[in-house]
Amino acid sequence: MKVSLIVAVYKDIEALSLIVESLRTQTYKNFELIVAEDNNSDEMHAFVSTIKDLEVIHTTQEDIGIRKSRSQNNAILASTGEYIIFIDGDCLPYSTFIESHALLAKKGQALAGRRVNLGPKYSEKIRTRKMSALKLEQKYIQKLPSLWQDCLEGHVEAGIYLKPHSNLFQKWIYPKNTSIVGCNFSCFKSDLITINGFDESYGETSIPDDTDIEWRLRALGLQVRACKFSANQFHLYHTRSSRDYSGSQYETDMLERKSKGMFKARQGLDTH
């Protein structure tokens, strides 16, 4: 099965270069990288043109504010894989990341993973290449105490790796009904087409990233299964900008559409 890995990026070429390094070590080989840029910069074009050993597609759009959902829709339309995985441009996948998603993929479900929130010290080590993401993955248990001390945002336990078909994972993790986090989830491309992709009508809020697309996939009839502890990744530390939508008209609108079962995006793939 061919997999399309869609990476949502904006300006951080350094982080993307680290993602590319991680993709070169993947145990699963039949995949394409889609750089979904919410911008159209010469610098990003120049960097992507240097990637010669991976199958790469680069999608772009005008930089007129946060339009992550539109950028991801661009990438869905450009993808050639049967199965699609979404990550953010500051998340570095384990060497087994794509393999875990692919092995657990089933019709009638989506997969939702999590991320290890690295603290500032470990993030700096990786950005400056004093330590590779692969080396940290390999020595994760050994490094846990210092990772815990450095972490400011929790979820250090999410870096513990379990094989996707191990008894422990299959019994205790995979059966869980979980929620989608936009930086680590996957499903079949055909399901995304059926729901008309991400809904771009929610402005610059984070609604389309996970909350909205999750209920719409569920309304289509999909279950959301956990791939935490199997499809693992590192998140590089940075300060956060708020895209909060609680109590907004956007949230009210989403809840109304949800109550009516209107799972096809109002402004999605068909507007491109």
XYZ file of C-alpha atoms in Angstrom:
272
model
C 0.000 0.000 0.000
C 1.372 3.393 -0.946
C 1.242 5.965 1.846
C 1.210 9.758 1.502
C 2.775 11.581 4.457
C 1.435 15.148 4.514
C 3.559 17.598 6.500
C 1.977 20.993 7.255
C 4.791 23.568 7.114
C 5.314 27.298 7.420
C 8.822 28.788 7.110
C 10.640 26.388 9.501
C 13.026 24.838 6.984
C 15.371 23.683 9.734
C 12.652 21.492 11.271
C 11.618 20.194 7.850
C 15.220 19.183 7.152
C 15.159 17.146 10.379
C 11.895 15.498 9.289
C 13.516 14.572 5.982
C 16.409 12.982 7.900
C 13.913 10.934 9.896
C 12.113 9.864 6.729
C 15.349 8.491 5.303
C 15.454 5.967 8.162
C 11.850 4.739 7.827
C 11.369 0.981 7.979
C 8.395 1.336 5.591
C 9.576 2.396 2.145
C 6.492 2.781 -0.063
C 5.601 6.370 0.744
C 5.711 9.877 -0.651
C 6.402 13.082 1.265
C 4.026 15.952 0.592
C 5.261 19.305 1.853
C 2.041 21.253 2.396
C 3.303 24.826 2.640
C 0.998 27.555 3.914
C 3.133 29.986 1.959
C 5.034 30.128 -1.315
C 8.579 31.054 -0.390
C 11.680 30.865 -2.549
C 13.610 29.474 0.416
C 11.241 26.517 0.840
C 11.264 25.835 -2.916
C 15.074 25.843 -2.871
C 15.230 23.419 0.052
C 12.653 20.997 -1.358
C 14.557 20.924 -4.656
C 17.582 19.485 -2.795
C 15.664 16.383 -1.634
C 16.702 13.809 -4.225
C 16.381 10.458 -2.429
C 12.680 10.633 -1.490
C 9.537 10.952 -3.567
C 8.430 14.524 -2.858
C 5.472 16.713 -3.825
C 5.440 20.381 -2.795
C 2.142 22.281 -2.596
C 1.957 26.026 -1.990
C -0.465 28.922 -1.615
C -0.413 32.654 -0.990
C 0.542 33.675 2.561
C -2.521 35.663 3.706
C -2.912 34.394 7.275
C -3.182 30.935 8.829
C -4.822 28.653 6.264
C -3.540 25.271 7.380
C -6.732 23.479 6.397
C -6.571 24.813 2.832
C -2.909 23.853 2.611
C -3.729 20.311 3.749
C -6.531 20.122 1.183
C -4.017 21.141 -1.497
C -1.877 18.207 -0.381
C -4.759 15.696 -0.329
C -5.597 16.607 -3.920
C -1.955 16.251 -4.973
C -1.413 12.947 -3.160
C -1.066 9.652 -5.023
C -1.161 7.295 -2.029
C -4.091 5.121 -1.010
C -3.539 5.983 2.659
C -2.732 9.393 4.169
C -0.889 10.336 7.371
C -0.880 13.903 8.712
C 1.869 15.446 10.839
C 2.964 18.994 11.655
C 6.172 20.593 10.448
C 7.778 20.523 13.896
C 7.232 16.805 14.556
C 9.952 14.232 13.899
C 8.685 10.686 13.271
C 10.285 7.602 14.746
C 11.887 5.246 12.220
C 8.867 2.925 12.650
C 6.259 5.707 12.344
C 4.932 5.088 8.834
C 5.161 1.316 9.262
C 2.996 1.449 12.400
C 0.290 3.523 10.710
C 0.346 1.255 7.646
C 0.233 -2.013 9.621
C -2.702 -0.810 11.722
C -4.671 0.712 8.830
C -8.105 -0.821 8.280
C -11.161 0.154 6.308
C -13.802 1.757 8.497
C -11.397 3.428 10.888
C -8.989 6.305 11.392
C -5.872 6.147 13.560
C -4.934 8.762 16.154
C -1.521 9.030 17.790
C 0.221 11.498 20.050
C 3.648 13.112 20.343
C 6.486 13.474 22.832
C 6.751 17.143 23.764
C 10.496 17.675 23.960
C 11.697 20.426 26.251
C 13.937 23.323 25.175
C 17.258 21.568 25.921
C 16.564 18.407 23.941
C 14.950 20.403 21.138
C 18.084 22.525 20.874
C 20.296 19.426 20.833
C 18.342 18.031 17.896
C 18.075 21.321 16.008
C 21.838 21.854 16.311
C 22.422 18.188 15.395
C 24.277 17.399 18.609
C 21.834 14.493 18.838
C 19.741 12.850 16.132
C 16.094 11.955 16.519
C 17.032 8.369 15.625
C 19.621 8.185 18.427
C 17.116 9.584 20.928
C 14.539 7.030 19.759
C 17.044 4.202 20.242
C 18.051 5.366 23.744
C 14.637 6.578 24.837
C 14.220 4.528 28.008
C 17.741 5.386 29.105
C 17.095 9.107 28.535
C 13.660 9.187 30.208
C 14.754 10.817 33.510
C 16.513 13.733 31.786
C 13.713 14.053 29.212
C 11.242 14.318 32.081
C 13.273 17.064 33.736
C 13.506 19.060 30.509
C 9.873 18.634 29.440
C 7.595 21.633 30.045
C 4.416 20.317 28.410
C 4.035 16.676 29.416
C 3.483 13.483 27.424
C 7.027 12.180 27.850
C 5.558 8.679 28.238
C 4.330 8.859 24.615
C 7.824 7.993 23.387
C 7.734 4.451 24.770
C 7.509 2.157 21.754
C 5.316 -0.932 21.462
C 5.223 -3.045 18.326
C 1.821 -2.603 16.629
C 1.019 -6.322 16.635
C 2.381 -7.073 20.107
C -0.070 -8.569 22.610
C 0.361 -5.608 24.949
C -0.479 -3.048 22.276
C -3.328 -5.043 20.748
C -4.960 -5.697 24.112
C -4.533 -2.389 25.945
C -3.895 0.439 23.447
C -5.349 -0.226 19.997
C -8.935 -1.014 21.114
C -9.283 2.356 22.838
C -11.711 4.870 21.403
C -9.596 8.004 21.292
C -9.612 11.552 19.931
C -7.792 12.929 16.899
C -4.873 15.295 17.373
C -4.024 17.036 14.127
C -0.276 16.438 14.370
C -0.568 12.643 14.202
C -3.494 10.898 12.549
C -4.262 8.871 9.458
C -7.049 7.400 7.336
C -7.775 6.228 3.817
C -7.797 8.929 1.149
C -11.200 7.752 -0.059
C -12.743 8.669 3.327
C -11.262 12.172 3.154
C -12.723 12.620 -0.320
C -16.147 11.461 0.892
C -16.229 14.103 3.667
C -14.792 16.736 1.272
C -11.503 17.115 3.169
C -10.812 19.724 5.822
C -13.391 22.488 6.243
C -11.720 25.804 5.419
C -14.687 27.910 6.558
C -13.529 28.235 10.181
C -11.025 31.026 9.630
C -7.690 30.906 11.450
C -9.016 28.826 14.363
C -7.781 25.312 15.125
C -11.282 23.848 14.620
C -10.514 22.170 11.253
C -7.270 20.579 12.542
C -8.801 17.876 14.707
C -12.122 18.634 16.460
C -14.101 19.165 13.275
C -12.560 16.495 11.103
C -12.889 13.948 13.902
C -16.653 14.267 14.319
C -17.126 14.283 10.551
C -15.135 11.061 10.110
C -17.150 9.507 12.923
C -20.388 10.685 11.308
C -19.264 8.909 8.149
C -19.156 5.742 10.238
C -15.459 5.471 11.066
C -14.082 4.411 14.431
C -11.043 6.290 15.762
C -8.468 3.813 17.079
C -5.386 4.641 19.156
C -1.881 4.229 17.747
C -0.176 5.920 20.705
C 3.013 4.102 21.784
C 3.374 2.610 18.294
C 3.283 5.502 15.783
C 5.565 7.744 17.838
C 7.097 11.136 17.112
C 9.035 13.944 18.779
C 7.646 17.478 18.922
C 10.238 20.273 18.955
C 9.661 22.850 21.665
C 8.492 26.353 20.765
C 6.343 29.090 22.234
C 2.714 28.827 21.186
C 0.363 31.297 19.556
C -3.305 30.920 20.441
C -5.884 29.753 17.917
C -8.509 29.252 20.602
C -12.112 29.200 19.463
C -14.068 28.382 22.660
C -17.315 30.274 22.836
C -16.839 31.745 19.360
C -19.393 31.856 16.575
C -17.191 29.347 14.768
C -17.685 26.836 17.586
C -21.435 27.449 17.623
C -21.523 26.931 13.875
C -19.576 23.668 14.106
C -21.834 22.308 16.856
C -24.928 23.174 14.825
C -23.559 21.371 11.770
C -22.644 18.412 13.978
C -26.170 18.226 15.447
C -27.541 18.026 11.895
C -25.001 15.416 10.775
C -23.654 17.668 8.011
C -20.338 15.826 7.672
C -19.351 17.098 4.210
C -17.082 20.135 4.475
C -18.866 23.327 3.511
C -15.664 24.727 2.018
C -13.361 21.833 1.228
C -11.736 19.895 -1.589
C -14.443 20.800 -4.087
C -13.614 24.522 -3.840
C -10.094 24.055 -5.259
